[in-house]
Short mmCIF file of N, CA and C in Angstrom, two decimals:
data_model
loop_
_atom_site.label_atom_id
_atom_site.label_comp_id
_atom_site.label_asym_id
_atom_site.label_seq_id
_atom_site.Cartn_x
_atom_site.Cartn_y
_atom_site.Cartn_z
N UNK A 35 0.84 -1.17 0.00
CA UNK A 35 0.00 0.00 0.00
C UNK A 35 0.89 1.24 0.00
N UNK A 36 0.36 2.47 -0.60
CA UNK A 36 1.19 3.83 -0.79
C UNK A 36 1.24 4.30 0.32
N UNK A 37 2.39 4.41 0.74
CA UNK A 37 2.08 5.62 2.08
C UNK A 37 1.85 6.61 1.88
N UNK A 38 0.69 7.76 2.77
CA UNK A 38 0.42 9.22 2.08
C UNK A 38 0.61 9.94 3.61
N UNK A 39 1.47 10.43 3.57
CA UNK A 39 1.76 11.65 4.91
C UNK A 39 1.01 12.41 3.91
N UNK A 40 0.20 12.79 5.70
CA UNK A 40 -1.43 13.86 5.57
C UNK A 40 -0.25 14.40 7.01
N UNK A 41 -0.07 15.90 5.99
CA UNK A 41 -0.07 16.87 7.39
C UNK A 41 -0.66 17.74 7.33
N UNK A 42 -0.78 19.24 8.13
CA UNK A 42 -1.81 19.86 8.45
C UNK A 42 -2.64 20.69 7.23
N UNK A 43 -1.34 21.23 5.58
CA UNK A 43 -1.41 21.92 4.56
C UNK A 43 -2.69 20.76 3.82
N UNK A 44 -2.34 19.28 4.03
CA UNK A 44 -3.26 18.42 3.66
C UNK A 44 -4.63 18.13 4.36
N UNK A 45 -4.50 18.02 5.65
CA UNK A 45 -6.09 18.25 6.08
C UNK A 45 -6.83 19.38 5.91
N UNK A 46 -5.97 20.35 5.85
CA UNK A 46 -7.14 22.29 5.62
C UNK A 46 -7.49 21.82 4.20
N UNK A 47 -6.74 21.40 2.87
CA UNK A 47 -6.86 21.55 1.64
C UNK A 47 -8.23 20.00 1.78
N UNK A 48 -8.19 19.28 2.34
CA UNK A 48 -9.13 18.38 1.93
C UNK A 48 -9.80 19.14 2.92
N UNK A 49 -10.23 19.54 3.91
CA UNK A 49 -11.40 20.39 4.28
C UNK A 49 -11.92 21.15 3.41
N UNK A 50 -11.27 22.29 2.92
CA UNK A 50 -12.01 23.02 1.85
C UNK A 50 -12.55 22.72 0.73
N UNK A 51 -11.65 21.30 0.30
CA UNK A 51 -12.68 20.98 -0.94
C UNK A 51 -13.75 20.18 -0.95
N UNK A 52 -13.72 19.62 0.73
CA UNK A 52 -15.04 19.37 1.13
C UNK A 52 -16.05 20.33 1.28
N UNK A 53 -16.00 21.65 1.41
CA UNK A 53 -16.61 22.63 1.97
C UNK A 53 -16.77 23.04 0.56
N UNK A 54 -15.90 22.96 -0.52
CA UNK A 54 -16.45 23.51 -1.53
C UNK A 54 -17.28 22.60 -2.22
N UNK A 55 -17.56 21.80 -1.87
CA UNK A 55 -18.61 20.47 -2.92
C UNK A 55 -19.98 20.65 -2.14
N UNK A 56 -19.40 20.80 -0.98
CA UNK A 56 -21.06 21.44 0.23
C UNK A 56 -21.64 22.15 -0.14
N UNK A 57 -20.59 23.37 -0.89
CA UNK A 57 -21.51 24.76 -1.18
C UNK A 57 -21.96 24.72 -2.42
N UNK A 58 -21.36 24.30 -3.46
CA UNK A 58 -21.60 23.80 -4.59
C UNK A 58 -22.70 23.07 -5.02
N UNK A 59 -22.77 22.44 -3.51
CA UNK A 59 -24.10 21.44 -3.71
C UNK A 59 -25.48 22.31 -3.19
N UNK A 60 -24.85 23.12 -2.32
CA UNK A 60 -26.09 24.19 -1.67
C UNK A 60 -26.64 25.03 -2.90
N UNK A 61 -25.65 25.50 -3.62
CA UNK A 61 -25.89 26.50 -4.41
C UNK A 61 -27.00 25.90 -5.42
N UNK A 62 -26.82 24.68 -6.18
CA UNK A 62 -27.69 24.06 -6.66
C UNK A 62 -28.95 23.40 -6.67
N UNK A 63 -28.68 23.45 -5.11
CA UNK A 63 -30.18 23.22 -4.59
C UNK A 63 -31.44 24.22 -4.26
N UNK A 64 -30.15 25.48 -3.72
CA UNK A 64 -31.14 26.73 -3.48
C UNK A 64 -30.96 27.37 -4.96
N UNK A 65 -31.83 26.73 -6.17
CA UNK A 65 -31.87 27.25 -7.55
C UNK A 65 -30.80 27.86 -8.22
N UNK A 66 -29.74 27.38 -8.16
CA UNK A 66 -28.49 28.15 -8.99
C UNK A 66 -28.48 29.35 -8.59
N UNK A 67 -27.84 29.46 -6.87
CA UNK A 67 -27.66 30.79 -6.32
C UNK A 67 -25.95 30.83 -6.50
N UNK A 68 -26.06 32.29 -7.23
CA UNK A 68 -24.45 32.43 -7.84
C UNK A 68 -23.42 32.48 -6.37
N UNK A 69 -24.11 33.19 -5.70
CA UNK A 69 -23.03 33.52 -4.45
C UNK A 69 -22.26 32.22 -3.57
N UNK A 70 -23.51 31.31 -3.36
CA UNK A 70 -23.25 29.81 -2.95
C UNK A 70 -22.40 29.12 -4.43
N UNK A 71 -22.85 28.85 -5.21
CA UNK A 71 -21.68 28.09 -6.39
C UNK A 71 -20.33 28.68 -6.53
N UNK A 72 -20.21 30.02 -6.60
CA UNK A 72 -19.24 31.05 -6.55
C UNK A 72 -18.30 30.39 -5.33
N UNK A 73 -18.44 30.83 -4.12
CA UNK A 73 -18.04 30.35 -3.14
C UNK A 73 -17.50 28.89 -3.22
N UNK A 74 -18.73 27.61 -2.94
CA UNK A 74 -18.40 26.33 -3.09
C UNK A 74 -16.83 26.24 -4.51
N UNK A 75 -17.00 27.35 -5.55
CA UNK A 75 -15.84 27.02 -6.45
C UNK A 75 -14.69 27.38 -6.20
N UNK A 76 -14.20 28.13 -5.43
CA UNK A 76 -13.22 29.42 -5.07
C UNK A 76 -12.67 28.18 -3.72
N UNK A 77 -13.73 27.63 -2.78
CA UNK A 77 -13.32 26.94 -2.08
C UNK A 77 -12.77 25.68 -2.27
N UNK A 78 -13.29 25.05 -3.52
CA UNK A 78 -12.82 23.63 -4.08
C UNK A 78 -11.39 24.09 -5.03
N UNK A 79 -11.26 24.80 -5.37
CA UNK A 79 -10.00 25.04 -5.80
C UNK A 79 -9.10 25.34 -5.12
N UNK A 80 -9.34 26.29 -4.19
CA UNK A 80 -7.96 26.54 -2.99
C UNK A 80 -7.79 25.13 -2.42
N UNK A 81 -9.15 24.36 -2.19
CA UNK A 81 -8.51 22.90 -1.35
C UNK A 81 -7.95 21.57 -2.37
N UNK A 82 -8.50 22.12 -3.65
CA UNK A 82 -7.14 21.22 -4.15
C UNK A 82 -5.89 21.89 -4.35
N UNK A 83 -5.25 23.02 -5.01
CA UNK A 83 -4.21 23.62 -4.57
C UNK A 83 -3.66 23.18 -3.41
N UNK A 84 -3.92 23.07 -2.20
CA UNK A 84 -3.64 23.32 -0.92
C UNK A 84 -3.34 21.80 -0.60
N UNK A 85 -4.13 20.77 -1.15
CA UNK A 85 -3.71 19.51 -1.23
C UNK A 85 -3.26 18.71 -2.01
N UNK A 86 -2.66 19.56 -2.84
CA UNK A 86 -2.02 18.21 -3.87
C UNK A 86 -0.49 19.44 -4.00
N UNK A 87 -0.43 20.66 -3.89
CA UNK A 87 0.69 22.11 -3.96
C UNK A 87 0.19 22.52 -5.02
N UNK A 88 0.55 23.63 -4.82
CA UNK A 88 0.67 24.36 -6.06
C UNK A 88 1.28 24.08 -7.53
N UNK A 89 2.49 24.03 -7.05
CA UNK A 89 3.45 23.18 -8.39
C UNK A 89 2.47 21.96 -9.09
N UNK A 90 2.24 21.02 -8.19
CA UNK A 90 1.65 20.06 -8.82
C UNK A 90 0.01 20.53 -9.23
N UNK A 91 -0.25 21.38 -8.92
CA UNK A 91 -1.50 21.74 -9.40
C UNK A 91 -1.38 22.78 -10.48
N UNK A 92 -0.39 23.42 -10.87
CA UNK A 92 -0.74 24.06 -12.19
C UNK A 92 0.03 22.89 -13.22
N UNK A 93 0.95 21.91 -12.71
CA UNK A 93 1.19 21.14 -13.67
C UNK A 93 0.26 19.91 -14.17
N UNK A 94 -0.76 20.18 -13.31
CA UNK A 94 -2.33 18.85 -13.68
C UNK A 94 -3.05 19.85 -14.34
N UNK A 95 -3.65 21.08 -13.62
CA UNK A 95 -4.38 22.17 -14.79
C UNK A 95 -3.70 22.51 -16.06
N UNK A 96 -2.41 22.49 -16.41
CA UNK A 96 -1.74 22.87 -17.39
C UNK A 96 -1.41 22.05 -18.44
N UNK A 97 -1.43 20.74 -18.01
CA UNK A 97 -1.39 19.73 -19.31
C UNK A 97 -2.07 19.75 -20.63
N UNK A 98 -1.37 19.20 -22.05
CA UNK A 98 -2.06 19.26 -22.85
C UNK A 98 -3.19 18.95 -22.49
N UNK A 99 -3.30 17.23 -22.40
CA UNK A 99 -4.45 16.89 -22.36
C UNK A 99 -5.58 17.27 -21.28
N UNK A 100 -5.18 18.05 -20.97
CA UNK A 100 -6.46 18.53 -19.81
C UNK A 100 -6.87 20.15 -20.25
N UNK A 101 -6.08 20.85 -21.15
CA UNK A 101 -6.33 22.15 -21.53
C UNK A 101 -8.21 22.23 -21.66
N UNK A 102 -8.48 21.05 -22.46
CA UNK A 102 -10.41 21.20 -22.97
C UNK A 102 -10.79 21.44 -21.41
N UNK A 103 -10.87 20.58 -20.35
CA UNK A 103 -11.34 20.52 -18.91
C UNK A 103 -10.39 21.74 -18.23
N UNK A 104 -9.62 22.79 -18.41
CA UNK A 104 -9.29 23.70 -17.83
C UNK A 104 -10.31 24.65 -18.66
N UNK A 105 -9.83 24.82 -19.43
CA UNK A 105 -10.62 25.96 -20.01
C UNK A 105 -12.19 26.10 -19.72
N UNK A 106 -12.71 24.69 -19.57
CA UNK A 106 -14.30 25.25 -19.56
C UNK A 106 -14.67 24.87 -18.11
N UNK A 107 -13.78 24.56 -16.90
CA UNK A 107 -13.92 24.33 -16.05
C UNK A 107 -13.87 26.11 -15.59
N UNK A 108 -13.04 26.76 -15.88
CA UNK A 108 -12.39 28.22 -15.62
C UNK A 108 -13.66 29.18 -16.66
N UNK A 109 -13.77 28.87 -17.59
CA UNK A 109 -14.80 29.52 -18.24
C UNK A 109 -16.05 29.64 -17.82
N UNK A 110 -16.63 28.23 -17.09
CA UNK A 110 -17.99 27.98 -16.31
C UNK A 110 -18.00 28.75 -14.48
N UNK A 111 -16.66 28.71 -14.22
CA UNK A 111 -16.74 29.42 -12.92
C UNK A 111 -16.66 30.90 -13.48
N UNK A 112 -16.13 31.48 -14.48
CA UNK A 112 -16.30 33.12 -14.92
C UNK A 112 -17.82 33.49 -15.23
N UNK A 113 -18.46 32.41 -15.96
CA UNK A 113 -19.73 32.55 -16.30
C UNK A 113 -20.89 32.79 -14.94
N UNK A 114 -20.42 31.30 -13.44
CA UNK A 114 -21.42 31.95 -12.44
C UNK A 114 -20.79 32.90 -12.04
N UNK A 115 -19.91 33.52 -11.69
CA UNK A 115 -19.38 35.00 -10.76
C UNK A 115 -20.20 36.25 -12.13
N UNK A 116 -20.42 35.78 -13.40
CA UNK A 116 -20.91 37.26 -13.94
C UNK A 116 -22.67 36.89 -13.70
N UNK A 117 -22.95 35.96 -13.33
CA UNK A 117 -24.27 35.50 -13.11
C UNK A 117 -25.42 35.02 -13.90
N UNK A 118 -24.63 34.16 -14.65
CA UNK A 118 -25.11 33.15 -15.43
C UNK A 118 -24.68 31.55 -14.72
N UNK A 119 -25.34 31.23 -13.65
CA UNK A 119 -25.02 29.91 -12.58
C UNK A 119 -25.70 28.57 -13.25
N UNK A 120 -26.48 28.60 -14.59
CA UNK A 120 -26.53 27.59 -14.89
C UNK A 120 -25.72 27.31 -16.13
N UNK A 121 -25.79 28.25 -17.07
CA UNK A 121 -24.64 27.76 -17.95
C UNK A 121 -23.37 27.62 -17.58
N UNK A 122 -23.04 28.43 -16.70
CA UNK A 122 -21.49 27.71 -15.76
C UNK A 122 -21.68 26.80 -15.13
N UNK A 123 -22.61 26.18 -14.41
CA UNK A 123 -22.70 24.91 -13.87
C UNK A 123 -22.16 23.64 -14.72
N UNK A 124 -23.22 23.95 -16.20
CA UNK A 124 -23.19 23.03 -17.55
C UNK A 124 -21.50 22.70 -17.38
N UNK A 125 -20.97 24.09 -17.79
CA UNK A 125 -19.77 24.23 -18.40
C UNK A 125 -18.68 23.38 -17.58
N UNK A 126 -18.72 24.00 -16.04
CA UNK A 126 -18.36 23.53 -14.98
C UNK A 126 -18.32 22.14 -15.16
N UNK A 127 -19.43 21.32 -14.92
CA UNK A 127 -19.62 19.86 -14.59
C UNK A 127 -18.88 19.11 -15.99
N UNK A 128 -19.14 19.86 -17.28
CA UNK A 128 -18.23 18.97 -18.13
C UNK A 128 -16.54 19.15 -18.10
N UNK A 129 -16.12 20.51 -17.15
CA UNK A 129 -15.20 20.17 -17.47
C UNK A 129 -14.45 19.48 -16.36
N UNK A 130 -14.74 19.29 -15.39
CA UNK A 130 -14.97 18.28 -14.11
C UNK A 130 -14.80 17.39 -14.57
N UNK A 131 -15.72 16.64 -15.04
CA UNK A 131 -15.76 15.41 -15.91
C UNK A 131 -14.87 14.87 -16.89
N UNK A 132 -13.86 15.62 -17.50
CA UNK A 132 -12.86 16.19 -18.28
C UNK A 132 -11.90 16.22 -17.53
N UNK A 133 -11.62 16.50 -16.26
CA UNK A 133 -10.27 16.99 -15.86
C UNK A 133 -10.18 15.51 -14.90
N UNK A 134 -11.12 14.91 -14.33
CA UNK A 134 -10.65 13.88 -13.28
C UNK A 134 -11.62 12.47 -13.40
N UNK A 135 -11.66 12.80 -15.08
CA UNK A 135 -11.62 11.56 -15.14
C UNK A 135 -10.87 9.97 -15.05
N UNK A 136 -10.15 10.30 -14.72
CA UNK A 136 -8.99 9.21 -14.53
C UNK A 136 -8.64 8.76 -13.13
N UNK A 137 -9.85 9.83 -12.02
CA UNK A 137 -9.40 9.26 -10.69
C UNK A 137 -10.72 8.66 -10.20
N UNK A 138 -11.61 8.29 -11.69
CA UNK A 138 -12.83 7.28 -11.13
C UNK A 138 -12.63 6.09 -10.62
N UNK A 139 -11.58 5.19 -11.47
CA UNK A 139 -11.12 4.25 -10.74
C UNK A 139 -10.53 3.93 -9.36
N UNK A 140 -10.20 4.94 -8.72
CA UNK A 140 -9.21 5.18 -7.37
C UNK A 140 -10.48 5.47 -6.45
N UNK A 141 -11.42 6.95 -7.08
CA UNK A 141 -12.61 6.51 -6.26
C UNK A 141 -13.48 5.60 -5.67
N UNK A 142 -13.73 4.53 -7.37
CA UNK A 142 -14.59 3.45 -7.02
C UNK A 142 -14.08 2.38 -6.02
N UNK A 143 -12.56 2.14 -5.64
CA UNK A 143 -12.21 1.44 -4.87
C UNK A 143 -12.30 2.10 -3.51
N UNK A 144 -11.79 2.94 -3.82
CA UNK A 144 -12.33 3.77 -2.25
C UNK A 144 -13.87 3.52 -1.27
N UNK A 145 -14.68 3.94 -2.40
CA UNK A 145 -15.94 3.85 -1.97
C UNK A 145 -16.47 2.21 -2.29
N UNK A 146 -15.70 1.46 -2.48
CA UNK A 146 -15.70 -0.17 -2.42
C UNK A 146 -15.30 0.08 -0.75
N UNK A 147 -14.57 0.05 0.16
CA UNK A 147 -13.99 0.31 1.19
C UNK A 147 -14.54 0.50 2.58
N UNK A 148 -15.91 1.80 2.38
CA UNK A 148 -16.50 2.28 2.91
C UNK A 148 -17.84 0.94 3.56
N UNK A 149 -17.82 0.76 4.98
CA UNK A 149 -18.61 -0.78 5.65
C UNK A 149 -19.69 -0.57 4.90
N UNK A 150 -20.72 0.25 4.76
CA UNK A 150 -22.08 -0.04 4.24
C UNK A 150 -22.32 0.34 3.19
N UNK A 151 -21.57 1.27 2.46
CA UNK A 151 -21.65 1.28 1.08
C UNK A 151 -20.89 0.36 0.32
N UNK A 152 -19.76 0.19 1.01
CA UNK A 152 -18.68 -0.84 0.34
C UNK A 152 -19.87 -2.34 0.43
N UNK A 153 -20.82 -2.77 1.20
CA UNK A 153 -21.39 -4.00 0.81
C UNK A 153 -22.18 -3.58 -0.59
N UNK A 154 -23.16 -2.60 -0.53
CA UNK A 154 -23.40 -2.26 -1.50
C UNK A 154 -23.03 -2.31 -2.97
N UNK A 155 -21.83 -1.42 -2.73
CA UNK A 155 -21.09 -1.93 -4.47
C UNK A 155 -20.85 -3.48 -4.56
N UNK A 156 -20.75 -4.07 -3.39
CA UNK A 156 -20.05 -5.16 -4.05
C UNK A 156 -21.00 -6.15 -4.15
N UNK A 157 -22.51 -5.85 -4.05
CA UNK A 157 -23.77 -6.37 -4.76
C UNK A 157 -23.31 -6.64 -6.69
N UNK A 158 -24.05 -7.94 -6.76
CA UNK A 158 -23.47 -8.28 -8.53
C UNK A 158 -23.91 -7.33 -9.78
N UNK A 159 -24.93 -7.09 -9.18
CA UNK A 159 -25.34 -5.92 -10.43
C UNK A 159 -24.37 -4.75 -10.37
N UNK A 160 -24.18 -3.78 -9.67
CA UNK A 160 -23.85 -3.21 -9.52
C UNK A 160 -21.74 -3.10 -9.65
N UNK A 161 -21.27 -4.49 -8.98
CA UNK A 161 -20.06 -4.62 -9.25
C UNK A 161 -19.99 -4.90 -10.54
N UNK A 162 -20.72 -5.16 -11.80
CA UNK A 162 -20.41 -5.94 -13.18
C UNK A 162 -20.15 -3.95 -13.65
N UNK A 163 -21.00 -3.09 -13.08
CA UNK A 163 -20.46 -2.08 -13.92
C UNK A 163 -19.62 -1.40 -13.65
N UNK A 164 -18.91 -1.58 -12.08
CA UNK A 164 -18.11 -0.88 -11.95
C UNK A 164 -16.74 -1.68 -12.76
N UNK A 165 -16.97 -3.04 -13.24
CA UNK A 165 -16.04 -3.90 -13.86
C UNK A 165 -15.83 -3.75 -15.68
N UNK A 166 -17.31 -2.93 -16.17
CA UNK A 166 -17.14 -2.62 -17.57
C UNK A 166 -16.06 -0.99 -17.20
N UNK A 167 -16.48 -0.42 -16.09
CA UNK A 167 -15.83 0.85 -16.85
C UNK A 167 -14.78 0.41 -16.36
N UNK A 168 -13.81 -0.57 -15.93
CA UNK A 168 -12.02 -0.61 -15.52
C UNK A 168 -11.90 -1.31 -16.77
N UNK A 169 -13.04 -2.10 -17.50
CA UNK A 169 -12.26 -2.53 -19.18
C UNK A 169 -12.54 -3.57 -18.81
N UNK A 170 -13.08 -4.36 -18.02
CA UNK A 170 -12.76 -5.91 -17.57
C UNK A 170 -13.99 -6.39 -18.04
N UNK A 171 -13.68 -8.09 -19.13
CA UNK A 171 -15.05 -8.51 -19.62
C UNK A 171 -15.77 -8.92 -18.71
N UNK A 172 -16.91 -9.24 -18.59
CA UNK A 172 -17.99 -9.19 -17.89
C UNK A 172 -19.19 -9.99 -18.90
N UNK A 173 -19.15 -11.38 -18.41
CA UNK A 173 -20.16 -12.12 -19.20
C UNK A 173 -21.34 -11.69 -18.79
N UNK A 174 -22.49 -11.94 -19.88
CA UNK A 174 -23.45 -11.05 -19.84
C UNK A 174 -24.69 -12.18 -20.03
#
């Protein structure tokens, strides 16, 4: 297993980007309120900055292949701060989707992990798809 020293720059930065998915999620619930999405975004970015560094975070935002998911990830948060919170949401969530896609797999084991959700996934229906998206055949 990887060892991961979590020190304190790492627990504030995973706090905030917990706090920014909270607000993010508030904002969307109380009808695409710009000030709550605004916030929740400003906060999920300082807490990844803050937990992964800086260095390594403009060198993950800066990659070729991630330029499409920077740009409209950064374009959709300019769009809610001028107060348009649903077409930046749009914009937002695809480029989300775009930028970390590659840590679905690391998630899904994670949340394999977790006592009562982890039984959950590992129900057969449910594990056959988390087994198509790692590529793995899956008789049908």
């Amino acid at each position: 297993m990887v060892s991961f020293e979590m020190n304190d720059r790492k627990k504030i930065g995973i706090g905030l980007t917990g706090f920014g998915v909270f607000f993010s999620f508030l904002g969307i619930i109380f009808f695409f309120d710009k000030g709550l999405l605004a916030m929740g975004n400003i906060l999920f970015f300082s807490g990844v900055t803050l937990t992964i560094g800086l260095k390594s975070s403009m060198q993950f935002f800066m990659k070729p292949q991630n330029f499409k998911g920077t740009i409209s990830f950064g374009l959709g948060f300019f769009l809610v701060v001028i107060g348009w919170p649903i077409c930046g949401m749009i914009l937002e969530g695809y480029g989300f989707i775009v930028l970390f896609s590659g840590f679905w797999p690391t998630l899904a084991v994670f949340l394999q992990r977790i006592p009562i959700l982890g039984w959950l996934l590992q129900q057969p229906y449910i594990r056959s798809l988390f087994d198509r998206y790692r590529g793995r055949r899956v008789p049908v």
